Amino acid sequence: MSDCIFCKIINGEIPSAKVFENDDVLAFLDISQVTKGHTLVIPKIHKKDVFDLEAETAEKLFSVVPAISRALRSEFDLNGLNMINNNGSFAGQEVFHYHLHLVPRYNEKDGIIQKKFISHQSEYTADDLQQIASTINQAIQP
């Protein structure tokens, strides 16, 4: 896609600090460096978001994530790692080329506001959960 910044990085039109590259996947440092080592992992084929991503591309991308994560852990004194993926504008996606953020966590003051999930457990019975699960299960198309 000619106007996609990540496609331009893949094609070498925009420089990047490459962490990993093979025929299918590119990982490079995010220019924002929310924390030291903040890495983006992207498929080399343009896919807008997870809804556009097929299993084969996802397998290729996620197959390298553990090695990159372990490298971050071994080289930096991190205490954890957030894997962040936003899909769609409402969810916070800004670059519409599928990407996974690997954000090393160092301490509670490392620049990330940790948001907790708000539980709505009391609003759903076990039967409600089974119905929701069944609805999703019936709609799954591999």
PDB file of N, CA and C in Angstrom, residues 23-26 41-65 98-100 142:
ATOM      1  N   ASP A  23      11.806 -13.269   5.625  1.00  0.00           N
ATOM      2  CA  ASP A  23      11.017 -13.063   4.406  1.00  0.00           C
ATOM      3  C   ASP A  23       9.599 -12.562   4.676  1.00  0.00           C
ATOM      4  N   ASP A  24       9.079 -12.834   5.874  1.00  0.00           N
ATOM      5  CA  ASP A  24       7.673 -12.561   6.157  1.00  0.00           C
ATOM      6  C   ASP A  24       7.409 -11.510   7.223  1.00  0.00           C
ATOM      7  N   VAL A  25       8.391 -11.255   8.071  1.00  0.00           N
ATOM      8  CA  VAL A  25       8.179 -10.427   9.261  1.00  0.00           C
ATOM      9  C   VAL A  25       9.309  -9.418   9.409  1.00  0.00           C
ATOM     10  N   LEU A  26       8.955  -8.232   9.878  1.00  0.00           N
ATOM     11  CA  LEU A  26       9.942  -7.214  10.222  1.00  0.00           C
ATOM     12  C   LEU A  26       9.639  -6.736  11.639  1.00  0.00           C
ATOM     13  N   VAL A  41       6.346  -5.364  15.793  1.00  0.00           N
ATOM     14  CA  VAL A  41       6.484  -6.559  14.963  1.00  0.00           C
ATOM     15  C   VAL A  41       5.353  -6.515  13.943  1.00  0.00           C
ATOM     16  N   ILE A  42       5.715  -6.571  12.642  1.00  0.00           N
ATOM     17  CA  ILE A  42       4.712  -6.420  11.584  1.00  0.00           C
ATOM     18  C   ILE A  42       4.892  -7.492  10.517  1.00  0.00           C
ATOM     19  N   PRO A  43       3.791  -7.879   9.865  1.00  0.00           N
ATOM     20  CA  PRO A  43       3.934  -8.739   8.690  1.00  0.00           C
ATOM     21  C   PRO A  43       4.403  -7.890   7.511  1.00  0.00           C
ATOM     22  N   LYS A  44       5.184  -8.482   6.632  1.00  0.00           N
ATOM     23  CA  LYS A  44       5.646  -7.727   5.463  1.00  0.00           C
ATOM     24  C   LYS A  44       4.541  -7.548   4.431  1.00  0.00           C
ATOM     25  N   ILE A  45       3.544  -8.388   4.483  1.00  0.00           N
ATOM     26  CA  ILE A  45       2.388  -8.231   3.607  1.00  0.00           C
ATOM     27  C   ILE A  45       1.408  -7.286   4.317  1.00  0.00           C
ATOM     28  N   HIS A  46       0.859  -6.330   3.570  1.00  0.00           N
ATOM     29  CA  HIS A  46      -0.030  -5.343   4.185  1.00  0.00           C
ATOM     30  C   HIS A  46      -1.345  -5.993   4.594  1.00  0.00           C
ATOM     31  N   LYS A  47      -1.615  -5.939   5.878  1.00  0.00           N
ATOM     32  CA  LYS A  47      -2.893  -6.357   6.447  1.00  0.00           C
ATOM     33  C   LYS A  47      -3.322  -5.248   7.390  1.00  0.00           C
ATOM     34  N   LYS A  48      -4.532  -4.768   7.228  1.00  0.00           N
ATOM     35  CA  LYS A  48      -5.010  -3.595   7.960  1.00  0.00           C
ATOM     36  C   LYS A  48      -5.049  -3.817   9.471  1.00  0.00           C
ATOM     37  N   ASP A  49      -5.618  -4.936   9.896  1.00  0.00           N
ATOM     38  CA  ASP A  49      -5.801  -5.201  11.324  1.00  0.00           C
ATOM     39  C   ASP A  49      -6.031  -6.695  11.518  1.00  0.00           C
ATOM     40  N   VAL A  50      -6.309  -7.108  12.738  1.00  0.00           N
ATOM     41  CA  VAL A  50      -6.483  -8.530  13.030  1.00  0.00           C
ATOM     42  C   VAL A  50      -7.658  -9.117  12.249  1.00  0.00           C
ATOM     43  N   PHE A  51      -8.637  -8.301  11.914  1.00  0.00           N
ATOM     44  CA  PHE A  51      -9.794  -8.783  11.168  1.00  0.00           C
ATOM     45  C   PHE A  51      -9.422  -9.120   9.727  1.00  0.00           C
ATOM     46  N   ASP A  52      -8.356  -8.542   9.244  1.00  0.00           N
ATOM     47  CA  ASP A  52      -7.855  -8.744   7.882  1.00  0.00           C
ATOM     48  C   ASP A  52      -6.754  -9.809   7.831  1.00  0.00           C
ATOM     49  N   LEU A  53      -6.308 -10.250   8.981  1.00  0.00           N
ATOM     50  CA  LEU A  53      -5.159 -11.146   9.103  1.00  0.00           C
ATOM     51  C   LEU A  53      -5.594 -12.596   8.956  1.00  0.00           C
ATOM     52  N   GLU A  54      -4.934 -13.343   8.065  1.00  0.00           N
ATOM     53  CA  GLU A  54      -5.246 -14.763   7.949  1.00  0.00           C
ATOM     54  C   GLU A  54      -4.286 -15.559   8.834  1.00  0.00           C
ATOM     55  N   ALA A  55      -4.668 -16.806   9.119  1.00  0.00           N
ATOM     56  CA  ALA A  55      -3.927 -17.646  10.068  1.00  0.00           C
ATOM     57  C   ALA A  55      -2.459 -17.812   9.682  1.00  0.00           C
ATOM     58  N   GLU A  56      -2.170 -18.003   8.411  1.00  0.00           N
ATOM     59  CA  GLU A  56      -0.785 -18.231   7.985  1.00  0.00           C
ATOM     60  C   GLU A  56       0.111 -17.032   8.308  1.00  0.00           C
ATOM     61  N   THR A  57      -0.377 -15.834   8.042  1.00  0.00           N
ATOM     62  CA  THR A  57       0.402 -14.630   8.348  1.00  0.00           C
ATOM     63  C   THR A  57       0.555 -14.467   9.855  1.00  0.00           C
ATOM     64  N   ALA A  58      -0.511 -14.725  10.603  1.00  0.00           N
ATOM     65  CA  ALA A  58      -0.445 -14.637  12.067  1.00  0.00           C
ATOM     66  C   ALA A  58       0.571 -15.628  12.624  1.00  0.00           C
ATOM     67  N   GLU A  59       0.577 -16.850  12.092  1.00  0.00           N
ATOM     68  CA  GLU A  59       1.538 -17.863  12.549  1.00  0.00           C
ATOM     69  C   GLU A  59       2.967 -17.404  12.314  1.00  0.00           C
ATOM     70  N   LYS A  60       3.223 -16.856  11.149  1.00  0.00           N
ATOM     71  CA  LYS A  60       4.576 -16.392  10.825  1.00  0.00           C
ATOM     72  C   LYS A  60       4.988 -15.256  11.753  1.00  0.00           C
ATOM     73  N   LEU A  61       4.080 -14.328  12.007  1.00  0.00           N
ATOM     74  CA  LEU A  61       4.391 -13.196  12.873  1.00  0.00           C
ATOM     75  C   LEU A  61       4.613 -13.660  14.313  1.00  0.00           C
ATOM     76  N   PHE A  62       3.668 -14.410  14.847  1.00  0.00           N
ATOM     77  CA  PHE A  62       3.767 -14.801  16.251  1.00  0.00           C
ATOM     78  C   PHE A  62       4.851 -15.841  16.505  1.00  0.00           C
ATOM     79  N   SER A  63       5.329 -16.504  15.471  1.00  0.00           N
ATOM     80  CA  SER A  63       6.401 -17.481  15.676  1.00  0.00           C
ATOM     81  C   SER A  63       7.717 -16.822  16.071  1.00  0.00           C
ATOM     82  N   VAL A  64       7.895 -15.542  15.766  1.00  0.00           N
ATOM     83  CA  VAL A  64       9.144 -14.849  16.114  1.00  0.00           C
ATOM     84  C   VAL A  64       9.024 -14.025  17.399  1.00  0.00           C
ATOM     85  N   VAL A  65       7.815 -13.821  17.887  1.00  0.00           N
ATOM     86  CA  VAL A  65       7.604 -12.985  19.068  1.00  0.00           C
ATOM     87  C   VAL A  65       8.320 -13.524  20.313  1.00  0.00           C
ATOM     88  N   TYR A  98      -1.322  -4.008  10.310  1.00  0.00           N
ATOM     89  CA  TYR A  98      -1.303  -4.801  11.539  1.00  0.00           C
ATOM     90  C   TYR A  98       0.069  -4.743  12.190  1.00  0.00           C
ATOM     91  N   HIS A  99       0.094  -4.504  13.484  1.00  0.00           N
ATOM     92  CA  HIS A  99       1.357  -4.480  14.220  1.00  0.00           C
ATOM     93  C   HIS A  99       1.127  -4.824  15.686  1.00  0.00           C
ATOM     94  N   LEU A 100       2.160  -5.403  16.249  1.00  0.00           N
ATOM     95  CA  LEU A 100       2.156  -5.790  17.652  1.00  0.00           C
ATOM     96  C   LEU A 100       3.253  -5.013  18.358  1.00  0.00           C
ATOM     97  N   PRO A 142     -12.372 -20.480  10.575  1.00  0.00           N
ATOM     98  CA  PRO A 142     -10.899 -20.492  10.524  1.00  0.00           C
ATOM     99  C   PRO A 142     -10.335 -19.925   9.234  1.00  0.00           C
TER     100      PRO A 142
END
